[in-house]
XYZ file of C-alpha atoms in Angstrom:
617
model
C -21.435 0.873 -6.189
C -22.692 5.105 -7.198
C -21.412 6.968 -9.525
C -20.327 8.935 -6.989
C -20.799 7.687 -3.336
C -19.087 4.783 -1.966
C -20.571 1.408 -1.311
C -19.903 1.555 2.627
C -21.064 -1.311 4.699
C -24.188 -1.316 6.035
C -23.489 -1.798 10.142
C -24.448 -0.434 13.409
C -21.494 2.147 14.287
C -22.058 2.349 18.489
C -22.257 -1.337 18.392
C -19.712 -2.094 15.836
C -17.507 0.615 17.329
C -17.380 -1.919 20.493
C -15.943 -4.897 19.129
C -12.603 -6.080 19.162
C -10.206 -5.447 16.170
C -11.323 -8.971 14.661
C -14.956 -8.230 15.191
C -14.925 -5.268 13.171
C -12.622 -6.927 10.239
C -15.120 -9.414 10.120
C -18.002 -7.300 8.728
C -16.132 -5.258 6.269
C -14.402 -8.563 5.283
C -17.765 -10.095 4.205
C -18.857 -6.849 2.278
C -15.351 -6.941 0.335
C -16.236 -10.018 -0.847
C -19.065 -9.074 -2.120
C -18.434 -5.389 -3.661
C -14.873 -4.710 -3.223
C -13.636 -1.646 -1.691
C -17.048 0.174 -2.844
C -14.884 2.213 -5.083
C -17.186 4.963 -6.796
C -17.710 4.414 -10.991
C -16.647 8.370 -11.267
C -12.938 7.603 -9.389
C -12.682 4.324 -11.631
C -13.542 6.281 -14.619
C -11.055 9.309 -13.686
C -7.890 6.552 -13.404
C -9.329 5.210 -17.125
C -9.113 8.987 -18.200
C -5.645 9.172 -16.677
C -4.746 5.976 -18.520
C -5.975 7.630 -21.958
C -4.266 10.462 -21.338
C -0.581 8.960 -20.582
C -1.319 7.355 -24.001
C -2.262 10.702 -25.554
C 0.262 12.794 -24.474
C 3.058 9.337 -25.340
C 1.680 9.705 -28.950
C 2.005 13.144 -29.501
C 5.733 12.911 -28.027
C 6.527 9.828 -30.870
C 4.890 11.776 -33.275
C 6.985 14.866 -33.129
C 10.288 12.775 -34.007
C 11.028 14.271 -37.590
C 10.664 11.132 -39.629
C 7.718 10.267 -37.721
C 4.650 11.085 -39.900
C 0.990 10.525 -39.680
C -0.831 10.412 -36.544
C -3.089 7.655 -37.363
C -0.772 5.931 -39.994
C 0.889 3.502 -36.626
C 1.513 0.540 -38.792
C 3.999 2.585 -41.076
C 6.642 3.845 -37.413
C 5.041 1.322 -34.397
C 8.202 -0.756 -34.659
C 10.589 1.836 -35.307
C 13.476 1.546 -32.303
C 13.053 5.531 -31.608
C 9.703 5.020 -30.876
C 10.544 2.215 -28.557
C 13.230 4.373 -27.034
C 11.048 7.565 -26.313
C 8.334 5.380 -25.005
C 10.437 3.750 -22.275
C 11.598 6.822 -21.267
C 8.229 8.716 -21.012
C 7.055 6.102 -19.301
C 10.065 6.052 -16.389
C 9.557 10.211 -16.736
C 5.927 9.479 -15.975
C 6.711 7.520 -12.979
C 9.165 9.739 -11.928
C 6.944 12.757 -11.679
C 4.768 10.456 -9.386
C 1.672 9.802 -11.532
C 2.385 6.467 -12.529
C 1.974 3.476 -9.753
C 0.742 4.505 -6.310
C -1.208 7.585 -7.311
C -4.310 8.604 -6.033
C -7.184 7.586 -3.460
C -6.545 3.800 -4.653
C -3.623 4.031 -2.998
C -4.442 6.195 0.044
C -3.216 9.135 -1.648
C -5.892 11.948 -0.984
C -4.211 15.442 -0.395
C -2.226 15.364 -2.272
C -2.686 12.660 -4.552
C 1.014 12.095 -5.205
C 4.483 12.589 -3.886
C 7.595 12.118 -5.589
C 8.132 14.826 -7.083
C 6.867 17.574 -4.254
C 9.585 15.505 -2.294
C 12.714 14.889 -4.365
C 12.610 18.572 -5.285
C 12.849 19.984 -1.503
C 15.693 19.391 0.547
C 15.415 18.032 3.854
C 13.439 15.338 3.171
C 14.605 12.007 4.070
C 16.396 9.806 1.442
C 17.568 6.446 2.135
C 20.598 5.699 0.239
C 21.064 1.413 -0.311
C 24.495 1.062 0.446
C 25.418 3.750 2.942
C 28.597 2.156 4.577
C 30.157 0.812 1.370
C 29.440 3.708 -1.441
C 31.121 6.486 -0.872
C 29.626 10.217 -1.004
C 25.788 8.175 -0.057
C 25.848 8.125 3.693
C 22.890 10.048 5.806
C 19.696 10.250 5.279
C 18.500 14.301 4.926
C 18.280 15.432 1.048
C 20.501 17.917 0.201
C 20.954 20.282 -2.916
C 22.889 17.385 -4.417
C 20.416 15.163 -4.214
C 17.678 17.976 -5.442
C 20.584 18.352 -8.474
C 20.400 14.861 -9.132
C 16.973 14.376 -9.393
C 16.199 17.330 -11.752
C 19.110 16.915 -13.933
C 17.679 13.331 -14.700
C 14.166 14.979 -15.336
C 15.615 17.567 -17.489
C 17.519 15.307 -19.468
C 14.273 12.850 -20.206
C 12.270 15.441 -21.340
C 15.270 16.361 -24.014
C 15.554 12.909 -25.008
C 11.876 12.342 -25.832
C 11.687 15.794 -27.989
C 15.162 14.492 -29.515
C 15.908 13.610 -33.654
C 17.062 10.034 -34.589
C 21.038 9.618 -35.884
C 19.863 8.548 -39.094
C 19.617 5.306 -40.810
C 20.546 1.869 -39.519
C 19.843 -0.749 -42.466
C 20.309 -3.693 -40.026
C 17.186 -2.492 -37.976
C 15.345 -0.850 -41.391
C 14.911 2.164 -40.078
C 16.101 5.516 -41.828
C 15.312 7.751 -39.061
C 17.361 5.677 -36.284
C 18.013 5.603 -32.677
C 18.683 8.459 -29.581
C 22.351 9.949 -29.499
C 24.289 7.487 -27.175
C 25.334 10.713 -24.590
C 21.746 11.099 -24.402
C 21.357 7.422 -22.896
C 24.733 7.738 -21.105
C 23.642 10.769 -19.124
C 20.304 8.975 -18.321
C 21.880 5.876 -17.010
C 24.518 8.013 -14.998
C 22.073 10.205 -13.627
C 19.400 7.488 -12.330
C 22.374 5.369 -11.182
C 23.862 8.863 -8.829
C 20.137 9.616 -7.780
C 19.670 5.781 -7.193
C 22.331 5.411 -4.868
C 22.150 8.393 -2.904
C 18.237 7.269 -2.960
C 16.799 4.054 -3.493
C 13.715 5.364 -3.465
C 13.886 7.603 -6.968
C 15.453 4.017 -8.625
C 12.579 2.166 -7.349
C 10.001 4.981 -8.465
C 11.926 5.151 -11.808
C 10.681 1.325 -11.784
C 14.839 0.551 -12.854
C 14.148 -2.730 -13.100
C 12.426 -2.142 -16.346
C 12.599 1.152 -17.645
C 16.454 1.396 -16.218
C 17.227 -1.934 -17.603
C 15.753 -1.578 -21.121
C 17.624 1.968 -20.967
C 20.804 0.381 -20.761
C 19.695 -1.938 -23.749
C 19.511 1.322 -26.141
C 23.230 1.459 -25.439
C 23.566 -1.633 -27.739
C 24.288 -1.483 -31.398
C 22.320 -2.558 -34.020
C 19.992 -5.627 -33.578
C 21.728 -6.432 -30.370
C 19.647 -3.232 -28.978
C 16.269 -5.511 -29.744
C 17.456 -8.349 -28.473
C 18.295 -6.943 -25.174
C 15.034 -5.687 -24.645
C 13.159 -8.963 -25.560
C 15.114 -10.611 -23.176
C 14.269 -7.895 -20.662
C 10.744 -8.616 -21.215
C 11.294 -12.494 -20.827
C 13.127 -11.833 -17.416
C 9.972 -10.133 -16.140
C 7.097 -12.449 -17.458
C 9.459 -15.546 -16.447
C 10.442 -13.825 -13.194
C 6.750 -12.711 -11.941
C 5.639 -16.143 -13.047
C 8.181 -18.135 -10.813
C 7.278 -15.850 -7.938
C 3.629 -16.944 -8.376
C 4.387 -20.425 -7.509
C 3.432 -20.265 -3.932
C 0.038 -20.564 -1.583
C -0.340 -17.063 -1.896
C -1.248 -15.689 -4.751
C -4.823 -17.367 -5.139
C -5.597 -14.793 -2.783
C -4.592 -11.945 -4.737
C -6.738 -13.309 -7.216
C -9.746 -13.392 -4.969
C -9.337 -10.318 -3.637
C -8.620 -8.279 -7.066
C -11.895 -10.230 -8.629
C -14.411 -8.381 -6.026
C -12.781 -5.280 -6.545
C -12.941 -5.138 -10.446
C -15.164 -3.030 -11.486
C -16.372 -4.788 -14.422
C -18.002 -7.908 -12.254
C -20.608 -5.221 -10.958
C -23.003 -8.371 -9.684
C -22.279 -9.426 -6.063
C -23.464 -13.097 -6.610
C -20.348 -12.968 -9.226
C -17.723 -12.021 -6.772
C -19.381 -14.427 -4.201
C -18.201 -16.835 -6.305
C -14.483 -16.343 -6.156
C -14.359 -17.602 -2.336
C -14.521 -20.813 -1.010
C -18.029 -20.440 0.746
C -19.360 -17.099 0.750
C -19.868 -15.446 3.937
C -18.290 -18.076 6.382
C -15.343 -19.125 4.230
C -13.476 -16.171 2.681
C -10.687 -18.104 1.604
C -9.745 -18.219 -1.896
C -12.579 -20.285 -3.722
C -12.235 -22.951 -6.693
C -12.376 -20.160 -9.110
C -9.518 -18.173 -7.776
C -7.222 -21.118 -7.619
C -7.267 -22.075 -11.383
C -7.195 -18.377 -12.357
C -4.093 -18.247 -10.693
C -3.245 -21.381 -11.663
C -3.804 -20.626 -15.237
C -2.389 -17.359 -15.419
C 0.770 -18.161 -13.828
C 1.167 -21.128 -16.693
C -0.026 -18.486 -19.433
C 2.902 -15.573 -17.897
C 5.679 -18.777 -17.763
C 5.001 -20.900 -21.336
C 3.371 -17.820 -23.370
C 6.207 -15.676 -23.616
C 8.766 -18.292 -24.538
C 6.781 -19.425 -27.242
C 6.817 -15.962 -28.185
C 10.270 -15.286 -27.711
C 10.987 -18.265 -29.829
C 8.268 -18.517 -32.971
C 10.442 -15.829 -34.915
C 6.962 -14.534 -36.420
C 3.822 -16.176 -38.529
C 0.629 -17.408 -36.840
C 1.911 -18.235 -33.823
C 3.440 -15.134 -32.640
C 0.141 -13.877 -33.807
C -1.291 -15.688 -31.066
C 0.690 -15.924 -28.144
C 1.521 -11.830 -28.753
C -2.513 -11.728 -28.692
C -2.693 -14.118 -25.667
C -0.088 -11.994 -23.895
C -2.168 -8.355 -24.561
C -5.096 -10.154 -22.852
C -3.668 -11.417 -20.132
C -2.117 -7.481 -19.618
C -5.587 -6.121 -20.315
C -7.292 -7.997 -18.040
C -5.222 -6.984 -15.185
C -5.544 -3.625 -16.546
C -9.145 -3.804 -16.419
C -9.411 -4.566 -12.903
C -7.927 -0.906 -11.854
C -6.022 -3.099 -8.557
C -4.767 -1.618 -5.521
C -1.878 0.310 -6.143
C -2.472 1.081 -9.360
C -0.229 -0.049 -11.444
C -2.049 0.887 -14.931
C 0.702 2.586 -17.538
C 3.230 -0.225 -16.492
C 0.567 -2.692 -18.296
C -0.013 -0.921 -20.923
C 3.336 -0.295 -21.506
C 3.977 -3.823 -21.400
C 0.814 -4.450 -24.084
C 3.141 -2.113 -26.353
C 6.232 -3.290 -25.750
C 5.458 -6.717 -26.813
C 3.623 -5.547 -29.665
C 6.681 -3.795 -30.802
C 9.497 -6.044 -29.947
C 7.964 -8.848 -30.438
C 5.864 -8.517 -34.003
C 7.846 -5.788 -34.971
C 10.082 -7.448 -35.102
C 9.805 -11.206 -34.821
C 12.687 -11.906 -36.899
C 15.375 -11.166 -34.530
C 16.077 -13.799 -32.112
C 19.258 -15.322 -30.559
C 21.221 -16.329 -33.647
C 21.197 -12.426 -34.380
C 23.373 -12.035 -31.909
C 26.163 -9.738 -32.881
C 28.048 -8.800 -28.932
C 27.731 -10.511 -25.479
C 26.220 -7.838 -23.797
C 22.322 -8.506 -23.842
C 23.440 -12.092 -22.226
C 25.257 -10.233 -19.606
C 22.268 -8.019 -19.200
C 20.148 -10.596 -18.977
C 21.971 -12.781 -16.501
C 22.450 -9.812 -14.347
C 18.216 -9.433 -14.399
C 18.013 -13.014 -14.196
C 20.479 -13.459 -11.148
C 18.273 -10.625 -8.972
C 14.958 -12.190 -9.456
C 16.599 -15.565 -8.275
C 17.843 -13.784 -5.115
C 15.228 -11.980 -4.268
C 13.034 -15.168 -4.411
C 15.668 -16.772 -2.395
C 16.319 -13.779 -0.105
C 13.650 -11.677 -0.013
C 14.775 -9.648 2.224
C 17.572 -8.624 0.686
C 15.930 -7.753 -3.163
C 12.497 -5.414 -3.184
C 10.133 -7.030 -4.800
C 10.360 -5.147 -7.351
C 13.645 -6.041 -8.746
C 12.582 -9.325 -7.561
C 9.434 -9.558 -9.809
C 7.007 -10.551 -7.258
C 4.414 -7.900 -8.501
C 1.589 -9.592 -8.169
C 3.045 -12.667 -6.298
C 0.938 -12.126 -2.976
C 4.616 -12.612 -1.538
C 5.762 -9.500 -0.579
C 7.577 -7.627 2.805
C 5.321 -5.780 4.976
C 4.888 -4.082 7.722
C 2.736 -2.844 10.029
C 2.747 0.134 12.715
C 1.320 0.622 15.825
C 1.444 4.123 16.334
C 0.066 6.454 19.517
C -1.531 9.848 18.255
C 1.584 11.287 20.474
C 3.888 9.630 18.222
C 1.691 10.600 14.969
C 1.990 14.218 16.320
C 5.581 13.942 16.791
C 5.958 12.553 13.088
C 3.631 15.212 11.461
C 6.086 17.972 13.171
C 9.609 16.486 12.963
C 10.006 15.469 9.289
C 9.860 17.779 6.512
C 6.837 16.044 4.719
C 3.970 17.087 1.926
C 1.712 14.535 2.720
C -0.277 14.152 6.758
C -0.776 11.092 8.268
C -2.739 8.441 6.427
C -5.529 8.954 9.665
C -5.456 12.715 9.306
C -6.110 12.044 5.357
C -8.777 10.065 5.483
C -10.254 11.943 8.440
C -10.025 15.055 6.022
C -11.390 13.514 3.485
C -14.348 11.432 4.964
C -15.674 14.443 7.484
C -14.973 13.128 11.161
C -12.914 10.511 12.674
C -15.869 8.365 12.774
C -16.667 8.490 9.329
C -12.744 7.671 8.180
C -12.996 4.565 10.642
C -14.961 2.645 7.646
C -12.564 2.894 5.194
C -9.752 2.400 7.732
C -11.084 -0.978 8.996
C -12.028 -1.801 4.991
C -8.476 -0.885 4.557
C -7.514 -3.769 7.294
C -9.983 -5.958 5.451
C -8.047 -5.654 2.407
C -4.677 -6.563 3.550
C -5.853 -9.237 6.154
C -7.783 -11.016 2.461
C -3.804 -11.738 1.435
C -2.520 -14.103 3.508
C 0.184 -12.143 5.590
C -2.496 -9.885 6.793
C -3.159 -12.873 9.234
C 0.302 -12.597 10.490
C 0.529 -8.965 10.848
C -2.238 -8.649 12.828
C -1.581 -11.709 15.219
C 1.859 -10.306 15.856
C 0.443 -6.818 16.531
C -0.886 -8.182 19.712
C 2.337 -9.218 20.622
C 4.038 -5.994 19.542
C 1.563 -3.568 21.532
C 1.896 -5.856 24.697
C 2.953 -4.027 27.884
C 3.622 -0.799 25.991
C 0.086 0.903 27.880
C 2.049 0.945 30.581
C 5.178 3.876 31.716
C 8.173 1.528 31.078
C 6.998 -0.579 28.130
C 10.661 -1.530 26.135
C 12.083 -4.665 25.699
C 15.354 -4.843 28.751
C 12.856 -1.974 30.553
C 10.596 -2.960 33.533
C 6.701 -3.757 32.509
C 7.964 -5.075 29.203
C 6.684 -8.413 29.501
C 4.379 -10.876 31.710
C 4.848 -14.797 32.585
C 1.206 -14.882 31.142
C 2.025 -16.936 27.592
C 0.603 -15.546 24.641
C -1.943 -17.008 22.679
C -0.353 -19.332 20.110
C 3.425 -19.228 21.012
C 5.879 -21.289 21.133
C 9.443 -21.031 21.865
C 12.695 -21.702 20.145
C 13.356 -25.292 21.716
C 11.598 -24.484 25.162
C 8.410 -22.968 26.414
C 8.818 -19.443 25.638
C 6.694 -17.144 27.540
C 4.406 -14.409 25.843
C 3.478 -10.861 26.740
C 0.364 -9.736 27.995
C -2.311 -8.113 25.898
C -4.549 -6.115 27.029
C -7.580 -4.183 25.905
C -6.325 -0.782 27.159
C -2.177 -1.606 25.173
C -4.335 -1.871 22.017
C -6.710 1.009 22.367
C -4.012 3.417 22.805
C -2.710 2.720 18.857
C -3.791 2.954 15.737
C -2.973 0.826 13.071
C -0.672 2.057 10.114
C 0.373 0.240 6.743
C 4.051 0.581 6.547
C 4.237 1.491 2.738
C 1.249 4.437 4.332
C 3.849 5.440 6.306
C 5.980 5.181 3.874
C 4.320 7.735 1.323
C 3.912 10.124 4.309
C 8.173 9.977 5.116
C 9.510 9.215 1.695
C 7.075 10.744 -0.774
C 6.277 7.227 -2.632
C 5.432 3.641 -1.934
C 4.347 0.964 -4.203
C 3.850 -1.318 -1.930
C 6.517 -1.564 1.173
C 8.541 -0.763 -2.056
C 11.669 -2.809 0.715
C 11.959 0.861 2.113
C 9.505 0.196 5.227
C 12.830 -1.282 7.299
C 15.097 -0.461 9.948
C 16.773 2.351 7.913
C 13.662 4.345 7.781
C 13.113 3.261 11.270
C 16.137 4.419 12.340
C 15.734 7.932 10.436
C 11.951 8.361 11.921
C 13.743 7.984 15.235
C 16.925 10.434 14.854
C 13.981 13.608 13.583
C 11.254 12.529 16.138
C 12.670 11.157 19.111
C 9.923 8.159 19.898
C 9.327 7.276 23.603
C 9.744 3.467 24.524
C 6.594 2.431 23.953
C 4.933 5.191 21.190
C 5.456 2.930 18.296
C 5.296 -0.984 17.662
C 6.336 -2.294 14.307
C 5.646 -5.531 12.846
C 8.479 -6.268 9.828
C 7.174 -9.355 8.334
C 9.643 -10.650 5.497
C 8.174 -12.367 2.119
C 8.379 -16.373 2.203
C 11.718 -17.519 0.582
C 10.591 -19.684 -2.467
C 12.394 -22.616 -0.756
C 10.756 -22.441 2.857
C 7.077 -22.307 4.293
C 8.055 -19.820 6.647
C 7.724 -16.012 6.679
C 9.993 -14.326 9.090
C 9.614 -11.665 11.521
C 10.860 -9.069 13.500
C 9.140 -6.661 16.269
C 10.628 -3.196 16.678
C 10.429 -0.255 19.281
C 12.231 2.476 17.243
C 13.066 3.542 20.867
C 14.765 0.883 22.112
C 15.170 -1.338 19.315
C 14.422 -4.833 17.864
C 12.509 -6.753 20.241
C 11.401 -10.190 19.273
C 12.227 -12.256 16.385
C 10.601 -15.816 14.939
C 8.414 -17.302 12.351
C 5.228 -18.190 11.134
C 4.209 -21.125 8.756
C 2.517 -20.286 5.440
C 0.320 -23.009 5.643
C -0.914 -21.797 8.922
C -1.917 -18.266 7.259
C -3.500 -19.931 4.076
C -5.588 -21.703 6.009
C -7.186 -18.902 8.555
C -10.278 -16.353 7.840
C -9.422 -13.028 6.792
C -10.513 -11.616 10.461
C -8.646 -14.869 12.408
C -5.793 -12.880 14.185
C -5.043 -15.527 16.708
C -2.083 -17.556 14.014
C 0.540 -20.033 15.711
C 3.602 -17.971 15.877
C 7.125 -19.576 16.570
C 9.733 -17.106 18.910
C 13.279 -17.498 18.281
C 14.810 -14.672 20.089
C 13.082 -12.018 22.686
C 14.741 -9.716 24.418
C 14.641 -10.188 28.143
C 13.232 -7.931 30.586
C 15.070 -6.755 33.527
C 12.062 -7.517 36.085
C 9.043 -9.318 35.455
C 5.737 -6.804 35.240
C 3.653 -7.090 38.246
């Protein structure tokens, strides 16, 4: 890879240009494997320099605590509970403003490079609230000055909390300078709560599953304020580990290897897949990285939880800050670099800090409750994915995660870029702006397809975006509306119980889309994505619909749930925002495990279609 040109593929564009979707995966697949996404050194070094300066700016914050003296002298306030305190909160400020995960080109973010908050700051955006129908003063979905209120009140009141003085000393925690004013935390908590329900999407940017939770932990007296937040920490190690336990996340590991910038040989990366260039599946390598790892993030941290200090917290905190580092080190997709080294400080100053407090210090119930509350969403959202974002659910890195994908007509796209109140084009437009010509962005569009076709629902996603794009070429193309669907069977179908019969692809349904990440779309409509983020649903379907007014047949979506720890199965659902949901069913995981990054043709299992009112001609 240059310093500052990407590594592009080296093809034959009119040639290329001709093949079918799979044909041109296929190519950009191979040079993945063997370079990454060609990232160049100068954008890897500016998210390095973004990472130094988040750590920068954290340390001058801490330092300006009166009480807090020396700017290299760390050993003598590291472990002091203020420090903790303003370095959570930074941190959720930092994610808040949007230049924490899902910033920059690395995440398809190219003018501007960030969202948030150019979004949550103008009304008229959309919002999607979580509970619409059953909290009251949440329902729509338009931002209004409330909302905007909301937002900046909780902004406003972070900032005063990290320039904020200590209440003085608490002898229990050995501290003399001691902890943030309690209406400080209260007016946090209430705030993100009010913005969070009116908005999922500022509670999932806020990342509330840590930086919310271990907020309400500084509402704890004493040790009991510690103790939450090690148990916090256990809940997310323990959680992300017991989401790794599937067939997928090998290929995370695969894929992240030939994009890390420090293996800078191809014949390294090669390496990581089963049989480099005809085999792209996850190689020995992979396997008992991920393996490994997911053993190192369960068994580590209890040991470390549990050795109440000496040598061997010494080592499994030191096992712990390499196993953050090195995911650190691979800058991955998405981004998500401050949360890691958070973490990497975190455990240095909970847990060797202050080693000594553990369980039997226990002086109130609440950091149990706390943590069976954390506890009790990661096991439903591994049991009901569908129901918990990933997030909250601690499948981070898990490979296991809801997606989507969007066929989308440039009518539609045009309709889109003029009917919501948006910052951010369409990713197309973007990376047409940004690589010269619509030739030019078609590279990184198809390496883009590359990428999410190397983890294993990308084989899913695009099999059933043949079947979503089917018949909708022609005038009447929604399900119950005439030319929907064919007797022809689809490739690879099978019915609920009976022969279920499959719509027609053909070259000319497919030609007239282009193919859109969900969490792209996302970013575009809601000013953030990490990931889906579980906002790419019906809700925002539905909201797309009421501001642009789709024709039956302008948009095809794929919704493709996360596997439920207890099944093989990923469900799915196909929608016309039109018209509505149109087919429904299943595929087996070890079906997508199995396939090449570029195989689009997966066994898929119907159990409900809508039924046409005549049969297309």
């Amino acid at each position: 890879m240059g310093f500052l040109k990407q590594n592009t593929p080296e093809i034959d564009f009119p040639t290329w240009s001709q093949g079918t979707r799979a044909e041109k995966i296929k190519p950009m697949a191979r040079h993945w494997a063997e370079v990454g996404f060609g990232t160049p050194v100068a954008l890897h070094l500016f998210y390095v320099a973004k990472i130094a300066l988040y750590i920068v700016i954290a340390w001058a914050v801490v330092i300006t605590t009166p009480g807090i003296d020396g700017f290299l002298d760390v050993t003598s306030w590291y472990n002091e509970p203020i420090v903790f305190q303003k370095v959570v909160l930074y941190t959720m400020l930092f994610e808040l403003v949007g230049l924490g995960c899902g910033f920059g080109p690395l995440n398809n973010r190219f003018f501007p490079p960030m969202g948030s908050i150019l979004y949550w700051l103008r009304p008229k955006t959309i919002r999607q609230p979580p509970w619409p129908h059953r909290v009251p003063l949440t329902k729509g979905d338009t931002r209004r000055p409330v909302d905007v209120l909301l937002y900046a009140a909780l902004l406003v009141m972070l900032v005063v909390a990290l320039f904020s003085s200590g209440t003085g000393a608490i002898p229990e925690l050995d501290t003399t300078v001691g902890v943030l004013p309690d209406w400080e935390i209260w007016t946090i908590v209430v705030l993100l709560a009010a913005a969070g329900l009116r908005d999922k999407t500022i509670f999932l940017a806020a990342r509330g599953e840590v930086y919310g939770a271990l907020t309400v932990t500084f509402l704890f007296s004493g040790v009991d304020m510690i103790l939450g937040a090690k148990l916090i920490f256990l809940v997310i190690w323990l959680g992300a580990a017991t989401s790794k336990l599937n067939k997928h996340f090998p290929f995370v590991i695969a894929t992240m290897m030939s994009n890390n910038p420090i293996w800078r040989t191809p014949k390294i990366k090669r390496k990581f897949f089963e049989d480099f260039p005809e085999d792209l599946r996850p190689g020995r390598r992979s396997r008992w990285i991920a393996h490994f790892s997911t053993a190192v993030e369960g068994l580590v941290p209890i040991v470390l939880f549990f050795s109440g200090g000496g040598w061997l917290t010494a080592v499994a905190a030191t096992i712990m800050l390499i196993f953050h580092f090195g995911i650190l080190s691979s800058i991955p997709m998405g981004v998500p670099l401050e949360w890691n080294v958070f973490m990497m400080f975190g455990l240095v100053a909970l847990f060797v800090g202050h080693s000594d407090i553990g369980l039997t210090d226990l002086q109130s119930v609440w950091p149990i409750l706390l943590f069976l509350v954390s506890a009790a969403t990661v096991i439903t959202g591994n049991l009901m994915p569908r129901k918990v974002s990933f997030l909250p659910g601690m499948r981070y890195y898990a490979g296991n995660w809801d997606t989507s994908l969007w066929c989308i007509k440039p009518s539609a796209s045009a309709k889109i870029e003029s009917g919501i109140v948006a910052i951010a084009s369409m990713p197309a437009a973007q990376l047409e702006r940004f690589y010269g010509s619509p030739e030019a962005a078609q590279i990184p569009l198809y390496m883009g397809y590359a990428f999410r076709s190397f983890n294993s629902h990308g084989r899913a996603l695009f099999t059933l975006a043949h079947r979503a794009m089917a018949g909708a070429g022609s005038e009447a193309s929604g399900p119950n509306v005439t030319g929907a669907w064919s007797e022809a069977s689809g490739p690879n179908v099978t019915g609920a119980g009976s022969e279920a019969s499959g719509p027609k692809v053909t070259a000319q349904d497919e030609s007239e889309f282009v193919l859109t990440d969900g969490e792209r779309i996302t970013s575009t409509a809601m000013g953030w994505n990490f990931g889906d983020g579980h906002m790419c649903n019906e809700q925002l379907i539905a909201s797309l619909q009421r501001h642009c007014r789709f024709e039956p047949g302008e948009v095809r979506i794929v919704i493709l749930d996360a596997q439920p720890i207890h099944r093989q199965t990923q469900e799915y659902r196909l929608v016309d925002p039109a018209v509505g949901e149109f087919e429904r069913g299943f595929v087996n995981v070890a079906d997508l495990v199995t396939r090449q990054p570029w195989d689009d043709t997966i066994p898929v299992t119907v159990t409900w279609r809508a039924e046409s009112r005549e049969t297309a001609e």
